PDB file of C-alpha atoms and ligand atoms in Angstrom:
ATOM      1  CA  MET N   6     128.403 118.345  49.574  1.00  0.00           C
ATOM      2  CA  THR N   7     126.488 115.065  49.269  1.00  0.00           C
ATOM      3  CA  VAL N   8     123.882 114.287  51.913  1.00  0.00           C
ATOM      4  CA  ASP N   9     123.074 110.571  51.973  1.00  0.00           C
ATOM      5  CA  ILE N  10     119.700 110.101  53.640  1.00  0.00           C
ATOM      6  CA  ASN N  11     119.941 106.320  53.336  1.00  0.00           C
ATOM      7  CA  THR N  12     122.903 105.951  55.699  1.00  0.00           C
ATOM      8  CA  PRO N  13     121.819 103.961  58.771  1.00  0.00           C
ATOM      9  CA  VAL N  14     121.272 106.101  61.880  1.00  0.00           C
ATOM     10  CA  ARG N  15     121.530 104.892  65.479  1.00  0.00           C
ATOM     11  CA  LEU N  16     119.584 106.823  68.101  1.00  0.00           C
ATOM     12  CA  VAL N  17     119.811 106.369  71.842  1.00  0.00           C
ATOM     13  CA  ALA N  18     116.761 107.271  73.925  1.00  0.00           C
ATOM     14  CA  ILE N  19     117.198 108.467  77.499  1.00  0.00           C
ATOM     15  CA  SER N  20     114.373 108.928  79.963  1.00  0.00           C
ATOM     16  CA  GLY N  21     114.777 111.336  82.861  1.00  0.00           C
ATOM     17  CA  SER N  22     112.572 109.081  84.976  1.00  0.00           C
ATOM     18  CA  ILE N  23     113.487 105.598  86.188  1.00  0.00           C
ATOM     19  CA  ARG N  24     110.115 104.646  87.679  1.00  0.00           C
ATOM     20  CA  ARG N  25     108.528 101.651  86.028  1.00  0.00           C
ATOM     21  CA  ALA N  26     105.297 103.396  84.961  1.00  0.00           C
ATOM     22  CA  SER N  27     107.080 106.566  83.805  1.00  0.00           C
ATOM     23  CA  HIS N  28     105.170 108.656  81.293  1.00  0.00           C
ATOM     24  CA  CYS N  29     108.452 109.854  79.784  1.00  0.00           C
ATOM     25  CA  THR N  30     109.684 106.313  79.226  1.00  0.00           C
ATOM     26  CA  ALA N  31     106.260 105.459  77.753  1.00  0.00           C
ATOM     27  CA  VAL N  32     106.634 108.347  75.299  1.00  0.00           C
ATOM     28  CA  LEU N  33     110.071 107.108  74.227  1.00  0.00           C
ATOM     29  CA  ARG N  34     108.801 103.518  73.854  1.00  0.00           C
ATOM     30  CA  SER N  35     106.133 104.774  71.459  1.00  0.00           C
ATOM     31  CA  LEU N  36     108.473 106.334  68.935  1.00  0.00           C
ATOM     32  CA  THR N  37     109.854 103.345  67.005  1.00  0.00           C
ATOM     33  CA  PRO N  38     106.915 103.241  64.533  1.00  0.00           C
ATOM     34  CA  LEU N  39     107.636 106.892  63.681  1.00  0.00           C
ATOM     35  CA  LEU N  40     111.171 106.140  62.497  1.00  0.00           C
ATOM     36  CA  PRO N  41     112.201 105.410  58.913  1.00  0.00           C
ATOM     37  CA  PRO N  42     113.464 101.840  58.313  1.00  0.00           C
ATOM     38  CA  THR N  43     117.110 103.012  58.215  1.00  0.00           C
ATOM     39  CA  VAL N  44     116.893 104.384  61.767  1.00  0.00           C
ATOM     40  CA  THR N  45     117.123 102.370  64.985  1.00  0.00           C
ATOM     41  CA  MET N  46     116.493 103.593  68.521  1.00  0.00           C
ATOM     42  CA  GLU N  47     117.629 101.894  71.716  1.00  0.00           C
ATOM     43  CA  LEU N  48     116.396 102.856  75.185  1.00  0.00           C
ATOM     44  CA  LEU N  49     119.264 103.385  77.599  1.00  0.00           C
ATOM     45  CA  PRO N  50     118.175 102.829  81.206  1.00  0.00           C
ATOM     46  CA  LEU N  51     119.749 104.980  83.929  1.00  0.00           C
ATOM     47  CA  ASP N  52     118.645 102.804  86.871  1.00  0.00           C
ATOM     48  CA  ASP N  53     122.098 101.558  87.821  1.00  0.00           C
ATOM     49  CA  VAL N  54     124.106 104.735  87.243  1.00  0.00           C
ATOM     50  CA  PRO N  55     125.624 105.703  90.625  1.00  0.00           C
ATOM     51  CA  LEU N  56     125.849 109.277  91.854  1.00  0.00           C
ATOM     52  CA  TYR N  57     128.730 111.100  90.231  1.00  0.00           C
ATOM     53  CA  ASN N  58     131.870 110.751  92.305  1.00  0.00           C
ATOM     54  CA  GLY N  59     135.200 111.946  90.963  1.00  0.00           C
ATOM     55  CA  ASP N  60     136.900 109.158  92.933  1.00  0.00           C
ATOM     56  CA  LEU N  61     135.117 106.588  90.721  1.00  0.00           C
ATOM     57  CA  ASP N  62     135.756 108.530  87.518  1.00  0.00           C
ATOM     58  CA  GLY N  63     139.041 106.894  86.579  1.00  0.00           C
ATOM     59  CA  ASP N  64     140.287 104.252  84.176  1.00  0.00           C
ATOM     60  CA  THR N  65     137.866 101.671  85.599  1.00  0.00           C
ATOM     61  CA  LEU N  66     134.405 103.171  85.518  1.00  0.00           C
ATOM     62  CA  PRO N  67     131.352 101.706  87.284  1.00  0.00           C
ATOM     63  CA  PRO N  68     129.827  99.234  84.747  1.00  0.00           C
ATOM     64  CA  ALA N  69     126.609 101.244  84.238  1.00  0.00           C
ATOM     65  CA  VAL N  70     128.640 104.381  83.532  1.00  0.00           C
ATOM     66  CA  LYS N  71     130.808 102.486  81.070  1.00  0.00           C
ATOM     67  CA  ARG N  72     127.638 101.299  79.282  1.00  0.00           C
ATOM     68  CA  LEU N  73     126.188 104.819  79.307  1.00  0.00           C
ATOM     69  CA  LYS N  74     129.288 106.414  77.818  1.00  0.00           C
ATOM     70  CA  ALA N  75     129.760 103.663  75.221  1.00  0.00           C
ATOM     71  CA  ALA N  76     126.123 103.869  74.103  1.00  0.00           C
ATOM     72  CA  ILE N  77     126.336 107.658  73.725  1.00  0.00           C
ATOM     73  CA  ALA N  78     129.676 107.423  71.906  1.00  0.00           C
ATOM     74  CA  GLU N  79     128.262 104.898  69.411  1.00  0.00           C
ATOM     75  CA  ALA N  80     125.006 106.813  68.844  1.00  0.00           C
ATOM     76  CA  ASP N  81     124.495 109.277  66.025  1.00  0.00           C
ATOM     77  CA  GLY N  82     121.993 111.208  68.103  1.00  0.00           C
ATOM     78  CA  LEU N  83     120.121 111.308  71.399  1.00  0.00           C
ATOM     79  CA  VAL N  84     116.403 111.497  72.077  1.00  0.00           C
ATOM     80  CA  ILE N  85     115.695 112.644  75.615  1.00  0.00           C
ATOM     81  CA  CYS N  86     112.335 112.753  77.342  1.00  0.00           C
ATOM     82  CA  SER N  87     112.298 114.003  80.901  1.00  0.00           C
ATOM     83  CA  PRO N  88     109.918 115.084  83.592  1.00  0.00           C
ATOM     84  CA  GLU N  89     110.386 118.313  85.536  1.00  0.00           C
ATOM     85  CA  TYR N  90     111.125 118.088  89.252  1.00  0.00           C
ATOM     86  CA  ASN N  91     110.618 121.222  91.314  1.00  0.00           C
ATOM     87  CA  TYR N  92     110.865 123.451  88.265  1.00  0.00           C
ATOM     88  CA  GLY N  93     114.085 121.818  87.118  1.00  0.00           C
ATOM     89  CA  ILE N  94     116.042 118.907  85.675  1.00  0.00           C
ATOM     90  CA  PRO N  95     115.628 115.612  87.597  1.00  0.00           C
ATOM     91  CA  GLY N  96     118.771 114.523  89.450  1.00  0.00           C
ATOM     92  CA  VAL N  97     118.810 111.183  87.629  1.00  0.00           C
ATOM     93  CA  LEU N  98     119.223 112.886  84.249  1.00  0.00           C
ATOM     94  CA  LYS N  99     121.619 115.603  85.420  1.00  0.00           C
ATOM     95  CA  ASN N 100     123.752 112.899  87.043  1.00  0.00           C
ATOM     96  CA  ALA N 101     123.899 110.915  83.791  1.00  0.00           C
ATOM     97  CA  ILE N 102     124.871 114.041  81.844  1.00  0.00           C
ATOM     98  CA  ASP N 103     127.574 114.780  84.421  1.00  0.00           C
ATOM     99  CA  TRP N 104     129.093 111.282  84.090  1.00  0.00           C
ATOM    100  CA  ALA N 105     128.875 111.335  80.291  1.00  0.00           C
ATOM    101  CA  SER N 106     130.429 114.815  80.123  1.00  0.00           C
ATOM    102  CA  ARG N 107     133.914 113.732  81.202  1.00  0.00           C
ATOM    103  CA  PRO N 108     136.592 114.407  80.098  1.00  0.00           C
ATOM    104  CA  GLY N 109     135.345 117.979  79.908  1.00  0.00           C
ATOM    105  CA  PHE N 110     134.809 119.324  76.357  1.00  0.00           C
ATOM    106  CA  ALA N 111     136.137 116.060  74.858  1.00  0.00           C
ATOM    107  CA  SER N 112     133.501 113.599  76.090  1.00  0.00           C
ATOM    108  CA  PRO N 113     131.123 111.313  74.156  1.00  0.00           C
ATOM    109  CA  LEU N 114     128.607 114.161  74.351  1.00  0.00           C
ATOM    110  CA  LYS N 115     130.752 116.580  72.339  1.00  0.00           C
ATOM    111  CA  ASP N 116     129.004 117.449  69.042  1.00  0.00           C
ATOM    112  CA  LYS N 117     126.235 114.925  69.815  1.00  0.00           C
ATOM    113  CA  LEU N 118     122.933 116.019  68.328  1.00  0.00           C
ATOM    114  CA  ALA N 119     120.058 115.731  70.763  1.00  0.00           C
ATOM    115  CA  LEU N 120     116.306 116.084  70.480  1.00  0.00           C
ATOM    116  CA  ILE N 121     114.982 117.157  73.852  1.00  0.00           C
ATOM    117  CA  MET N 122     111.435 116.565  75.015  1.00  0.00           C
ATOM    118  CA  THR N 123     109.800 117.089  78.363  1.00  0.00           C
ATOM    119  CA  ALA N 124     106.474 115.794  79.618  1.00  0.00           C
ATOM    120  CA  SER N 125     104.320 116.524  82.617  1.00  0.00           C
ATOM    121  CA  PRO N 126     100.857 115.700  83.896  1.00  0.00           C
ATOM    122  CA  GLY N 127     100.602 119.458  84.486  1.00  0.00           C
ATOM    123  CA  THR N 128      99.892 122.232  82.029  1.00  0.00           C
ATOM    124  CA  ALA N 129     103.437 123.565  81.439  1.00  0.00           C
ATOM    125  CA  GLY N 130     104.811 120.312  79.987  1.00  0.00           C
ATOM    126  CA  GLY N 131     108.097 120.608  81.884  1.00  0.00           C
ATOM    127  CA  VAL N 132     109.389 123.673  79.997  1.00  0.00           C
ATOM    128  CA  ARG N 133     111.484 124.853  82.933  1.00  0.00           C
ATOM    129  CA  ALA N 134     113.320 121.526  83.082  1.00  0.00           C
ATOM    130  CA  GLN N 135     113.735 121.644  79.324  1.00  0.00           C
ATOM    131  CA  ALA N 136     115.630 124.930  79.530  1.00  0.00           C
ATOM    132  CA  GLN N 137     117.964 123.435  82.130  1.00  0.00           C
ATOM    133  CA  ILE N 138     118.545 120.271  80.076  1.00  0.00           C
ATOM    134  CA  ARG N 139     119.490 122.416  77.070  1.00  0.00           C
ATOM    135  CA  ASP N 140     121.846 124.447  79.210  1.00  0.00           C
ATOM    136  CA  ALA N 141     123.543 121.397  80.758  1.00  0.00           C
ATOM    137  CA  LEU N 142     123.979 119.770  77.335  1.00  0.00           C
ATOM    138  CA  SER N 143     125.385 123.001  75.918  1.00  0.00           C
ATOM    139  CA  ALA N 144     128.012 122.965  78.680  1.00  0.00           C
ATOM    140  CA  THR N 145     129.191 119.594  77.342  1.00  0.00           C
ATOM    141  CA  LEU N 146     129.405 120.927  73.750  1.00  0.00           C
ATOM    142  CA  ALA N 147     126.559 118.626  72.744  1.00  0.00           C
ATOM    143  CA  ARG N 148     124.170 120.064  70.165  1.00  0.00           C
ATOM    144  CA  PRO N 149     120.622 120.262  71.456  1.00  0.00           C
ATOM    145  CA  LEU N 150     118.414 120.776  68.411  1.00  0.00           C
ATOM    146  CA  VAL N 151     117.272 124.347  67.877  1.00  0.00           C
ATOM    147  CA  ARG N 152     113.652 123.993  66.830  1.00  0.00           C
ATOM    148  CA  GLN N 153     110.157 124.250  68.238  1.00  0.00           C
ATOM    149  CA  HIS N 154     110.263 122.842  71.758  1.00  0.00           C
ATOM    150  CA  ILE N 155     108.448 119.595  72.437  1.00  0.00           C
ATOM    151  CA  ALA N 156     106.823 120.011  75.843  1.00  0.00           C
ATOM    152  CA  ILE N 157     104.025 117.526  76.381  1.00  0.00           C
ATOM    153  CA  ALA N 158     101.425 118.888  78.794  1.00  0.00           C
ATOM    154  CA  ASN N 159      98.723 116.705  80.398  1.00  0.00           C
ATOM    155  CA  VAL N 160     100.800 113.690  79.425  1.00  0.00           C
ATOM    156  CA  ALA N 161      98.795 111.231  81.544  1.00  0.00           C
ATOM    157  CA  ASN N 162      95.735 111.845  79.343  1.00  0.00           C
ATOM    158  CA  ARG N 163      97.695 111.090  76.194  1.00  0.00           C
ATOM    159  CA  ILE N 164      98.963 107.669  77.283  1.00  0.00           C
ATOM    160  CA  GLN N 165      97.109 104.382  77.235  1.00  0.00           C
ATOM    161  CA  ASP N 166      98.512 101.000  78.277  1.00  0.00           C
ATOM    162  CA  GLY N 167     102.047 102.384  78.442  1.00  0.00           C
ATOM    163  CA  LYS N 168     101.963 103.937  74.962  1.00  0.00           C
ATOM    164  CA  LEU N 169     101.540 107.486  73.723  1.00  0.00           C
ATOM    165  CA  VAL N 170      98.352 107.327  71.678  1.00  0.00           C
ATOM    166  CA  ASP N 171      97.542 110.997  71.073  1.00  0.00           C
ATOM    167  CA  GLU N 172      97.836 111.484  67.309  1.00  0.00           C
ATOM    168  CA  PRO N 173      98.637 115.257  67.257  1.00  0.00           C
ATOM    169  CA  THR N 174     101.391 114.737  69.858  1.00  0.00           C
ATOM    170  CA  LEU N 175     102.831 111.808  67.897  1.00  0.00           C
ATOM    171  CA  ASN N 176     102.833 113.920  64.719  1.00  0.00           C
ATOM    172  CA  PHE N 177     104.514 116.810  66.511  1.00  0.00           C
ATOM    173  CA  ILE N 178     107.224 114.476  67.861  1.00  0.00           C
ATOM    174  CA  LYS N 179     107.654 112.868  64.430  1.00  0.00           C
ATOM    175  CA  ALA N 180     108.529 116.292  62.982  1.00  0.00           C
ATOM    176  CA  GLY N 181     111.181 116.638  65.718  1.00  0.00           C
ATOM    177  CA  LEU N 182     112.592 113.175  64.964  1.00  0.00           C
ATOM    178  CA  ASP N 183     112.715 114.023  61.254  1.00  0.00           C
ATOM    179  CA  ASP N 184     114.629 117.220  62.070  1.00  0.00           C
ATOM    180  CA  LEU N 185     117.072 115.252  64.222  1.00  0.00           C
ATOM    181  CA  ILE N 186     117.667 112.610  61.542  1.00  0.00           C
ATOM    182  CA  ASN N 187     118.130 115.289  58.859  1.00  0.00           C
ATOM    183  CA  GLU N 188     120.626 117.137  61.017  1.00  0.00           C
ATOM    184  CA  ILE N 189     122.540 113.886  61.626  1.00  0.00           C
ATOM    185  CA  HIS N 190     122.839 113.346  57.853  1.00  0.00           C
ATOM    186  CA  TRP N 191     124.030 116.927  57.356  1.00  0.00           C
ATOM    187  CA  GLN N 192     126.538 116.586  60.174  1.00  0.00           C
ATOM    188  CA  ALA N 193     127.884 113.381  58.579  1.00  0.00           C
ATOM    189  CA  ALA N 194     128.184 115.101  55.195  1.00  0.00           C
ATOM    190  CA  ARG N 195     130.026 118.067  56.699  1.00  0.00           C
ATOM    191  CA  THR N 196     132.427 115.754  58.584  1.00  0.00           C
ATOM    192  CA  LYS N 197     133.099 113.802  55.388  1.00  0.00           C
ATOM    193  CA  GLN N 198     133.848 116.974  53.453  1.00  0.00           C
ATOM    194  CA  ALA N 199     136.159 118.458  56.113  1.00  0.00           C
TER     195      ALA N 199
HETATM  196  C1  FNR V  11     107.113 116.465  90.333  1.00  0.00           C
HETATM  197  N1  FNR V  11     106.231 116.820  89.324  1.00  0.00           N
HETATM  198  C2  FNR V  11     106.333 118.062  88.728  1.00  0.00           C
HETATM  199  N2  FNR V  11     105.674 118.361  87.558  1.00  0.00           N
HETATM  200  C3  FNR V  11     105.840 119.559  86.949  1.00  0.00           C
HETATM  201  O1  FNR V  11     105.253 119.795  85.891  1.00  0.00           O
HETATM  202  N3  FNR V  11     106.657 120.506  87.514  1.00  0.00           N
HETATM  203  C4  FNR V  11     107.342 120.306  88.668  1.00  0.00           C
HETATM  204  O2  FNR V  11     108.063 121.158  89.108  1.00  0.00           O
HETATM  205  C5  FNR V  11     107.188 119.030  89.293  1.00  0.00           C
HETATM  206  N4  FNR V  11     107.887 118.740  90.442  1.00  0.00           N
HETATM  207  C6  FNR V  11     107.947 117.446  90.881  1.00  0.00           C
HETATM  208  C7  FNR V  11     108.853 117.100  91.897  1.00  0.00           C
HETATM  209  C8  FNR V  11     108.974 115.787  92.282  1.00  0.00           C
HETATM  210  C9  FNR V  11     109.997 115.414  93.304  1.00  0.00           C
HETATM  211  C10 FNR V  11     108.141 114.797  91.715  1.00  0.00           C
HETATM  212  C11 FNR V  11     108.277 113.349  92.133  1.00  0.00           C
HETATM  213  C12 FNR V  11     107.219 115.138  90.775  1.00  0.00           C
HETATM  214  C13 FNR V  11     105.274 115.856  88.789  1.00  0.00           C
HETATM  215  C14 FNR V  11     105.884 115.049  87.678  1.00  0.00           C
HETATM  216  O3  FNR V  11     105.793 115.786  86.463  1.00  0.00           O
HETATM  217  C15 FNR V  11     105.154 113.721  87.511  1.00  0.00           C
HETATM  218  O4  FNR V  11     105.346 112.952  88.684  1.00  0.00           O
HETATM  219  C16 FNR V  11     105.600 112.962  86.274  1.00  0.00           C
HETATM  220  O5  FNR V  11     104.657 111.973  85.995  1.00  0.00           O
HETATM  221  C17 FNR V  11     106.955 112.340  86.433  1.00  0.00           C
HETATM  222  O6  FNR V  11     107.397 111.821  85.203  1.00  0.00           O
HETATM  223  P1  FNR V  11     107.314 110.267  84.867  1.00  0.00           P
HETATM  224  O7  FNR V  11     107.964 109.512  86.012  1.00  0.00           O
HETATM  225  O8  FNR V  11     105.851 109.912  84.743  1.00  0.00           O
HETATM  226  O9  FNR V  11     108.056 110.105  83.568  1.00  0.00           O
END
């Protein structure tokens, strides 16, 4: 099997928070310099995604849902950073996963590799939400990366002027991104061979 690490890779970044000064979005915006030149990452905003409603889930999808599903379908991998709300996954993110998960077990999320991160101004770094995000993605047959969890505690202290500036945290995330990119190349090689 030949693994070509020079194949271009497209990542889509999804923040579980839609507020303008979101720490999670700030983390995602800080990652581009950590990527190799063959890898691009686009932030996919969830602001306009309506609440899931089966009545709207037909041939003509709401435009923001259409964009969401197309972006996920075209991506080689997802990078998610989310806060934790009341010990769990924020509704905004769960709602996006629900939309993107249809048709069940055959959606754009199927087999999609995903690096999951959570961040919190508190000390637990959103680990409880992270478990729920993994579980929800597993239900869609996506492939959340199995590796050391990235849970960023005290996130507010690590951000300056809308950018993650804490070097150890950036290095820890870079290792996760490298794992994701590697796994994408392996997945491509396996698909080619099959
Ligand atoms: C929170 N926050 C929070 N934090 C946490 O670590 N565990 C939790 O259970 C909760 N619960 C919670 C519920 C609700 C409704 C809100 C609005 C907030 C705090 C949360 O982590 C903090 O507001 C983050 O800064 C939100 O992420 P962004 O928007 O900065 O990315």
